Short mmCIF file of C-alpha atoms and ligand atoms in Angstrom, two decimals:
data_model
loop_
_atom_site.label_atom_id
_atom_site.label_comp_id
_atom_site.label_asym_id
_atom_site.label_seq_id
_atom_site.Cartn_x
_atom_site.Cartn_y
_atom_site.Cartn_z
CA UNK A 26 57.78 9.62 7.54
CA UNK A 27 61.19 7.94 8.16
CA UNK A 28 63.63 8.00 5.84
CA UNK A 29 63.01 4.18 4.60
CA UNK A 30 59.37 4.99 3.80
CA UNK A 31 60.03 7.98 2.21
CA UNK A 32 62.15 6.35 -0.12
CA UNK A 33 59.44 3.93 -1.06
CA UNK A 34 57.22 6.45 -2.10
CA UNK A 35 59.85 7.92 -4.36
CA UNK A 36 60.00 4.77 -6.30
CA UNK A 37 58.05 5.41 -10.17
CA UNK A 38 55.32 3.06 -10.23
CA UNK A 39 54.29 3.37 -6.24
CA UNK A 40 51.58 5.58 -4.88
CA UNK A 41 51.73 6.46 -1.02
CA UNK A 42 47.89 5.31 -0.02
CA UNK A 43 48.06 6.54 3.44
CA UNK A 44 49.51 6.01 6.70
CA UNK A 45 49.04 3.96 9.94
CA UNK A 46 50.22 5.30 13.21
CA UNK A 47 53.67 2.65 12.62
CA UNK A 48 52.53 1.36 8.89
CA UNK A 49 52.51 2.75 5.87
CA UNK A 50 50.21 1.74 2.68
CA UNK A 51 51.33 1.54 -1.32
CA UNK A 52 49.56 1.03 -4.33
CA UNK A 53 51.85 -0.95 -7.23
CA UNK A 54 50.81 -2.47 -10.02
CA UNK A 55 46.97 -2.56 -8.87
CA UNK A 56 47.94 -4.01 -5.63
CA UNK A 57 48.65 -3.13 -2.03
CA UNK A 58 51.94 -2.72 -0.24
CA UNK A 59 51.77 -2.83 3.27
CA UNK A 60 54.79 -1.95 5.20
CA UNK A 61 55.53 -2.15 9.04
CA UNK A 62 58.13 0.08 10.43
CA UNK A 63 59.87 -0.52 13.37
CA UNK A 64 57.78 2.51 15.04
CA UNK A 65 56.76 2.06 18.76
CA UNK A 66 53.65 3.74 20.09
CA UNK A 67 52.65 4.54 23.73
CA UNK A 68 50.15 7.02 25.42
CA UNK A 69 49.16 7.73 22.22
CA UNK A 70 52.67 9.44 21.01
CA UNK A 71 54.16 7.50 18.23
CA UNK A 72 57.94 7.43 19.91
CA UNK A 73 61.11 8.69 18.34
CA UNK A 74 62.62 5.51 19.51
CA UNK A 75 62.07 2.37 16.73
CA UNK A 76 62.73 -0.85 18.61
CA UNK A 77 64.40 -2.98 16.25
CA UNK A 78 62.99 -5.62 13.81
CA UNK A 79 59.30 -4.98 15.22
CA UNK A 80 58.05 -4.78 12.11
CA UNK A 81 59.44 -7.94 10.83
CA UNK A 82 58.30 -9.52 13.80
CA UNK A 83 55.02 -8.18 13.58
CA UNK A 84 54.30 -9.02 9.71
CA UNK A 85 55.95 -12.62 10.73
CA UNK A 86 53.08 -13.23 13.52
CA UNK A 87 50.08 -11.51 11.21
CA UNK A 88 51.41 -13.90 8.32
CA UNK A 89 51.23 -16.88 10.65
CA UNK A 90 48.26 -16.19 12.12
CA UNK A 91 46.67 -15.80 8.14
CA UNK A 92 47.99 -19.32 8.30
CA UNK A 93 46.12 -20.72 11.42
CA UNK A 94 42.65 -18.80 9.76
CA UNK A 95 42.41 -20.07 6.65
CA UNK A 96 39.72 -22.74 7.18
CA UNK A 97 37.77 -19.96 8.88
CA UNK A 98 38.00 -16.90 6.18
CA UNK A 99 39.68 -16.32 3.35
CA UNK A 100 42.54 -13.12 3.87
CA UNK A 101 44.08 -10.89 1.63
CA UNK A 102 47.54 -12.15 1.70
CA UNK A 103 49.31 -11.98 -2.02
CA UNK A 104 52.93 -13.03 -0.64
CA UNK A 105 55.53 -12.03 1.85
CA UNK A 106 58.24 -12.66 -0.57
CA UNK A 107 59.81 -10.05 -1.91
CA UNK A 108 61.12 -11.70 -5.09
CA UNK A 109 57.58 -12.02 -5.87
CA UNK A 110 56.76 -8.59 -5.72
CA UNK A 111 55.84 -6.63 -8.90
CA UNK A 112 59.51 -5.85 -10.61
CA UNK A 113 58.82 -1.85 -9.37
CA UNK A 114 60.26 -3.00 -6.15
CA UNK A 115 62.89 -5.10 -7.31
CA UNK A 116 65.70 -2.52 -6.26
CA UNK A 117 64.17 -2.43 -2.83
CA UNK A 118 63.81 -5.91 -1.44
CA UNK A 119 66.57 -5.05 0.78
CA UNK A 120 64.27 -2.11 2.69
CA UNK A 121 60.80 -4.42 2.39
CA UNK A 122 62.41 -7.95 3.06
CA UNK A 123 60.47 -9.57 5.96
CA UNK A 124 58.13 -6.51 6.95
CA UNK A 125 56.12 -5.95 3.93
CA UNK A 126 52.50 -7.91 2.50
CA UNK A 127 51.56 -7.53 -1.16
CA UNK A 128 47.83 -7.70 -1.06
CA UNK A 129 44.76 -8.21 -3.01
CA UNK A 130 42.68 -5.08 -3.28
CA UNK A 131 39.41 -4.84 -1.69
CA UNK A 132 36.61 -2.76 -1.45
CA UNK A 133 37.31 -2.21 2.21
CA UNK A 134 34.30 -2.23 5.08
CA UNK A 135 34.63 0.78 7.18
CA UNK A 136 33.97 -0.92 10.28
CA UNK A 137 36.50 -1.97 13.02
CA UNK A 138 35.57 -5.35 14.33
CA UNK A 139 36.82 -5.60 17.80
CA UNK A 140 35.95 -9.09 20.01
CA UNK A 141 36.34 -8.55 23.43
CA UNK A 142 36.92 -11.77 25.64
CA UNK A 143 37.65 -9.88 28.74
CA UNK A 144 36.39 -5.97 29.85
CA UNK A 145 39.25 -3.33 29.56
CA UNK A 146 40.03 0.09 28.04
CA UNK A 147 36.60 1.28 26.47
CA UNK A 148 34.61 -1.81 26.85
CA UNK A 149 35.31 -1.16 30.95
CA UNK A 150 34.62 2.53 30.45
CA UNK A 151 30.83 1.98 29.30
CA UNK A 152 30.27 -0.24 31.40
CA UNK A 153 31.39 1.08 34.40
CA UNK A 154 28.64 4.15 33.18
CA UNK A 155 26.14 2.41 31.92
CA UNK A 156 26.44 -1.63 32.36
CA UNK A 157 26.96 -1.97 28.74
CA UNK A 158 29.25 -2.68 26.13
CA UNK A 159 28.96 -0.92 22.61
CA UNK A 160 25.04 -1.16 24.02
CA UNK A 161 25.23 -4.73 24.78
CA UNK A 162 24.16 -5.99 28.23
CA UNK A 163 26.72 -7.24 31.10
CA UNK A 164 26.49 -8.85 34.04
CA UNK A 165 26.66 -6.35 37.05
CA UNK A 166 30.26 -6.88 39.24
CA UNK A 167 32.44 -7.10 36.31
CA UNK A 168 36.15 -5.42 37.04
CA UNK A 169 39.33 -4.58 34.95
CA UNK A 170 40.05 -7.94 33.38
CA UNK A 171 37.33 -9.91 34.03
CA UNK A 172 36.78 -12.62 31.62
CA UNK A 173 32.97 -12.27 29.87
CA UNK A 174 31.25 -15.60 29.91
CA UNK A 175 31.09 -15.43 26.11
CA UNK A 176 33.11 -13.19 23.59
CA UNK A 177 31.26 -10.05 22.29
CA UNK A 178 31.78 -8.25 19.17
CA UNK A 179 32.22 -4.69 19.96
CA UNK A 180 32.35 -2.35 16.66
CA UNK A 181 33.71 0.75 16.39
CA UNK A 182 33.83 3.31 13.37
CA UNK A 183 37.03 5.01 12.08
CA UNK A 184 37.94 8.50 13.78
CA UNK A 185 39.60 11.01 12.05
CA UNK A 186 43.39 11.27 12.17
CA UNK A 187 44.51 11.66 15.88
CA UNK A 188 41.15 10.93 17.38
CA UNK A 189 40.11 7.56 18.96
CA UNK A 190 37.65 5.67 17.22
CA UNK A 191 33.93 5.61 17.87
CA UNK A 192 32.04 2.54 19.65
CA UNK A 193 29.30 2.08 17.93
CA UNK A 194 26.72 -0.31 18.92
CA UNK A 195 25.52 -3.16 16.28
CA UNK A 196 21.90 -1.82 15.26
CA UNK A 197 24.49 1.68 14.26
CA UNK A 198 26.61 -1.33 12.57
CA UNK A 199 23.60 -2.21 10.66
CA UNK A 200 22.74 1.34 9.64
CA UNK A 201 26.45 1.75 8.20
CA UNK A 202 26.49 -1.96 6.48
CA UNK A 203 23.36 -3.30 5.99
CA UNK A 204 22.72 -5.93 8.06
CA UNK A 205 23.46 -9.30 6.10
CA UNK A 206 26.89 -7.49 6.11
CA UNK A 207 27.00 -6.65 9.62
CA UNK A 208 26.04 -10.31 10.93
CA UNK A 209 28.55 -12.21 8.12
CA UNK A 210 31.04 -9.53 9.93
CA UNK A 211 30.14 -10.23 13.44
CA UNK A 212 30.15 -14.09 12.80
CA UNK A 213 33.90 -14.07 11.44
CA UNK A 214 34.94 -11.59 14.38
CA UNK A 215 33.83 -13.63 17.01
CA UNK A 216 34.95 -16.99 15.33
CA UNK A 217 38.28 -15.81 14.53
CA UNK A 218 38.85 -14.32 17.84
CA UNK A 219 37.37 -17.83 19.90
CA UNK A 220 40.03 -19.78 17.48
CA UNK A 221 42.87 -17.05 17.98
CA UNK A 222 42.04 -17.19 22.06
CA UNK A 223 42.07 -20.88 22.28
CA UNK A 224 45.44 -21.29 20.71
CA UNK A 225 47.18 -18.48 22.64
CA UNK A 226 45.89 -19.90 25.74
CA UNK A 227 47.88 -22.76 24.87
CA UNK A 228 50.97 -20.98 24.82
CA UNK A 229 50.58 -18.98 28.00
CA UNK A 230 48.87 -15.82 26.60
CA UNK A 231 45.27 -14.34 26.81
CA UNK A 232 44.41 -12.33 24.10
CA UNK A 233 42.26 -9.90 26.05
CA UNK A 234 40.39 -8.61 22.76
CA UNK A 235 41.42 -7.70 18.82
CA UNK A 236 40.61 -5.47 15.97
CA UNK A 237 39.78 -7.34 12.64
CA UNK A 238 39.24 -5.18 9.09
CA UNK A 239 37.24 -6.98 6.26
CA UNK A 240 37.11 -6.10 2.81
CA UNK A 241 34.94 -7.68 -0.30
CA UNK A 242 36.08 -8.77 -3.17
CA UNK A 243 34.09 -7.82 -6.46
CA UNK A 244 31.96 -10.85 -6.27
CA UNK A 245 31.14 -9.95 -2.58
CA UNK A 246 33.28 -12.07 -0.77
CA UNK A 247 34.24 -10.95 2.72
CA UNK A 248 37.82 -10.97 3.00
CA UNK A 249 40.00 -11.00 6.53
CA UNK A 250 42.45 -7.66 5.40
CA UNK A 251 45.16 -5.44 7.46
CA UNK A 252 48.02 -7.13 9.43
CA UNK A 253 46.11 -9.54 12.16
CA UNK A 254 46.58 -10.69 15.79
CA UNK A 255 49.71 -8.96 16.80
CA UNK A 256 50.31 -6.87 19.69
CA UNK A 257 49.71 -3.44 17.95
CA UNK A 258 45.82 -4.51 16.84
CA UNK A 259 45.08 -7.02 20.28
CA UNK A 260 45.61 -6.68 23.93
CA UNK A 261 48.11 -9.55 24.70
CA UNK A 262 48.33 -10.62 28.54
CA UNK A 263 50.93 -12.82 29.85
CA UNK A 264 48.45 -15.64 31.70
CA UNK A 265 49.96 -15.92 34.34
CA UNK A 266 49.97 -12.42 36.06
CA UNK A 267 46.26 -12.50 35.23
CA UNK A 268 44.14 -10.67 38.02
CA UNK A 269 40.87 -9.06 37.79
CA UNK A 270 40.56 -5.88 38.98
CA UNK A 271 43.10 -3.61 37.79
CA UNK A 272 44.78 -3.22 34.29
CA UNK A 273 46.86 -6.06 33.87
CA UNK A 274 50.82 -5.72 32.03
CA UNK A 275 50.89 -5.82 28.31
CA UNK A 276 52.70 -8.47 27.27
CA UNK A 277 54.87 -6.18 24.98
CA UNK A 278 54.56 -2.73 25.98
CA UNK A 279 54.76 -2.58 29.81
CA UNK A 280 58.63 -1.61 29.87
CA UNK A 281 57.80 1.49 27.46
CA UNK A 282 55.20 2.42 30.09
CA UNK A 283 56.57 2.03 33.47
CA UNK A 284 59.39 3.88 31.90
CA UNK A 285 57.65 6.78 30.81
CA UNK A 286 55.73 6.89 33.59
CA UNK A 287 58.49 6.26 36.32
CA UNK A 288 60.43 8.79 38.01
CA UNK A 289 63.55 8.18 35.58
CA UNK A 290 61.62 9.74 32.86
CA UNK A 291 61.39 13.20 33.90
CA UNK A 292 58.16 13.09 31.51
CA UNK A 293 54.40 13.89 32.88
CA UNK A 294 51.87 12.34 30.73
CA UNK A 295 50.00 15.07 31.25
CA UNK A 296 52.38 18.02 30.35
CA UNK A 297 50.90 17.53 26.96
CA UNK A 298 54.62 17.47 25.90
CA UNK A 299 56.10 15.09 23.63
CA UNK A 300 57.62 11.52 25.36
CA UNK A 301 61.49 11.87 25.75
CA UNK A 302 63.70 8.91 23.74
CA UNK A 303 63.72 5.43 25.31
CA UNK A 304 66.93 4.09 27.21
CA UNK A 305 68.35 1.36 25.47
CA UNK A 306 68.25 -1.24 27.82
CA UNK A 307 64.15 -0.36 28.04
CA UNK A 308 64.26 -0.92 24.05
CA UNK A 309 66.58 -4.15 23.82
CA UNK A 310 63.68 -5.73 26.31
CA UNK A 311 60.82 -4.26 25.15
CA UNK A 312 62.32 -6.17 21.46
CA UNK A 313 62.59 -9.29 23.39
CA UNK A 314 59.02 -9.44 24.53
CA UNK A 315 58.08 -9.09 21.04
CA UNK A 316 60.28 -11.72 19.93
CA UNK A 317 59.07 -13.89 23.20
CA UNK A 318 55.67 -13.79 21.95
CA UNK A 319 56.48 -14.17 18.74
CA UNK A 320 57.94 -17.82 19.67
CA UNK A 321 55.53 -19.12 21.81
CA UNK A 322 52.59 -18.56 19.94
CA UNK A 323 54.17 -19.70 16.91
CA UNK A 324 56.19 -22.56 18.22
CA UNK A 325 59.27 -21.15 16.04
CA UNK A 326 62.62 -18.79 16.39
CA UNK A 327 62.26 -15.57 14.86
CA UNK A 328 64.83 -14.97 12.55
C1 LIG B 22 43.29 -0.74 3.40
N1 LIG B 22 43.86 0.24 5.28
C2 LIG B 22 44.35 0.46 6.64
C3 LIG B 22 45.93 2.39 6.61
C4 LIG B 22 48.14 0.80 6.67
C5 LIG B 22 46.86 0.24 6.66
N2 LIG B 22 43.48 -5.20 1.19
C6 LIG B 22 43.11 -3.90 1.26
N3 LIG B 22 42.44 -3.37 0.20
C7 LIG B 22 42.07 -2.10 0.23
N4 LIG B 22 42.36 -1.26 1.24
C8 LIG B 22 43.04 -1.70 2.32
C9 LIG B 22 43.44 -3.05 2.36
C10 LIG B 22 44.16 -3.60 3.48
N5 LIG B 22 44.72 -3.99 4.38
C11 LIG B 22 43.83 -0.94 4.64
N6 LIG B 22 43.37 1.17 4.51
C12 LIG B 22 43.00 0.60 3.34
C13 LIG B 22 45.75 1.05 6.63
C14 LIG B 22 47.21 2.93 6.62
C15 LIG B 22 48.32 2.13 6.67
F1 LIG B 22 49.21 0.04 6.65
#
């Protein structure tokens, strides 16, 4: 835990709920805290290099996003503004300011809803064995980064800590859910993600696929929870380096990568050892990706 976390959870009042690979949850006052860090992750090592204001950036573009949604579901969003926050975490605006949600708590629905426009990472891998995705059937001659005709809601179910989670296929959804549930779920995922594709298409960016989490209020309500549509929960593609048939760059993260994988380095990815510190000028542009697609989805500066 860094040290700005830590001294969250030190604050009377606040219960530490658990933490994301770069997020951390709070309870307060019968509400949720969610806080982004400025934590970077690649290969699957969270690194020791932060890249600075991520997190505000981040919470900036999931807050927007709530805003270009709301028509479609309703989200969990309380407020982003600190002097709103319960008075626990008056002394602390300064630390929160810009990268923290308050939220409404929900009885949360332990399924990850993924929508998958185009076939990468473990879509690809299934169907490259078995023609499938999460059991669903695909065209034969698909490739890394081919577009699917339609978008397909691919679930998964959580893995413990350190593992990957589980594709799970929808009748499995069903089993888990109940399936009124699971097709009120799939519906929103798939909506959500044709709105979310249309407008970054707009702005020069495919979003390859997502990961939605929904919750329910008491009265049953399905509610659109978790920080949504930024680069750590979607695969983001600049448009126009699109190319079928071999992983395409990340819009945010492929400076991280080709460093760590490039000779200046010295790392192997599969030493199994732990990623060496990034270079500054590889985290000052890896920032201004963020902030780059920050501004053209958005339309606004990040400040
Ligand atoms: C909730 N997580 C994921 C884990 C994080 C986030 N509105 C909600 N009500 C109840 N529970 C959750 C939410 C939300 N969002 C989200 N786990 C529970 C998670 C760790 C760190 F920042």
């Amino acid at each position: 835990m860094s040290a700005a976390t830590a001294a969250i959870a030190d604050i009377p009042g606040v219960r530490h709920l658990g933490s994301g690979k770069v997020r951390e949850l709070y309870e307060v006052d019968g509400k949720l805290l969610l806080v982004a860090s400025d934590r970077i992750s690649a290969y699957d090592y969270v690194l020791e290099s932060p890249i600075p204001d991520k997190g505000k950036i981040l919470t900036q573009l999931s807050l927007w996003w709530f805003g270009q949604l709301t028509d479609l579901v309703p989200n969990h969003l309380v407020t982003t503004d600190p002097a709103m926050f319960p008075v626990e975490l008056r002394d602390h605006k300064d630390l929160l300011s810009g990268r923290s949600m308050l939220c409404e708590r929900l009885s949360m629905i332990e399924i990850e809803c993924v929508a998958r426009g185009y076939l990468t990472g473990s879509g690809l891998s299934e169907y490259d064995e078995r023609g499938t995705a999460c059991g669903i059937a695909l065209p034969p001659g698909l490739v890394d980064g081919s577009r699917l005709a339609e978008p397909i809601f691919t679930p998964a179910a959580k893995a413990a800590v350190g593992e990957h989670d589980e594709n799970i296929d929808f009748a499995e959804t069903v089993r888990r859910v109940g399936s009124d549930l699971a097709n009120e779920i799939r519906e929103l995922t798939i909506a959500i993600y044709r709105r979310a594709h249309e407008i970054a298409a707009g702005r020069g960016i495919i979003l390859a696929d997502t990961k939605f989490e929904f919750g329910q209020r008491a009265d049953g309500t399905v509610v659109l929870a978790d920080e949504v549509l930024t680069p750590d929960s979607s695969r983001f593609w600049p448009a126009d380096l699109w190319e079928p048939g071999h992983p395409q760059p990340s819009y945010d993260k492929q400076y991280v990568r080709d460093w760590l994988t490039g000779p200046e380095s010295g790392w192997d990815r599969k030493s199994g050892e732990f990623p060496p510190p990034l270079p500054e000028d590889v985290v000052e542009r890896t920032r201004a990706r963020y902030v780059e697609a920050y501004e053209k989805l958005t339309g606004s500066k990040f400040e």
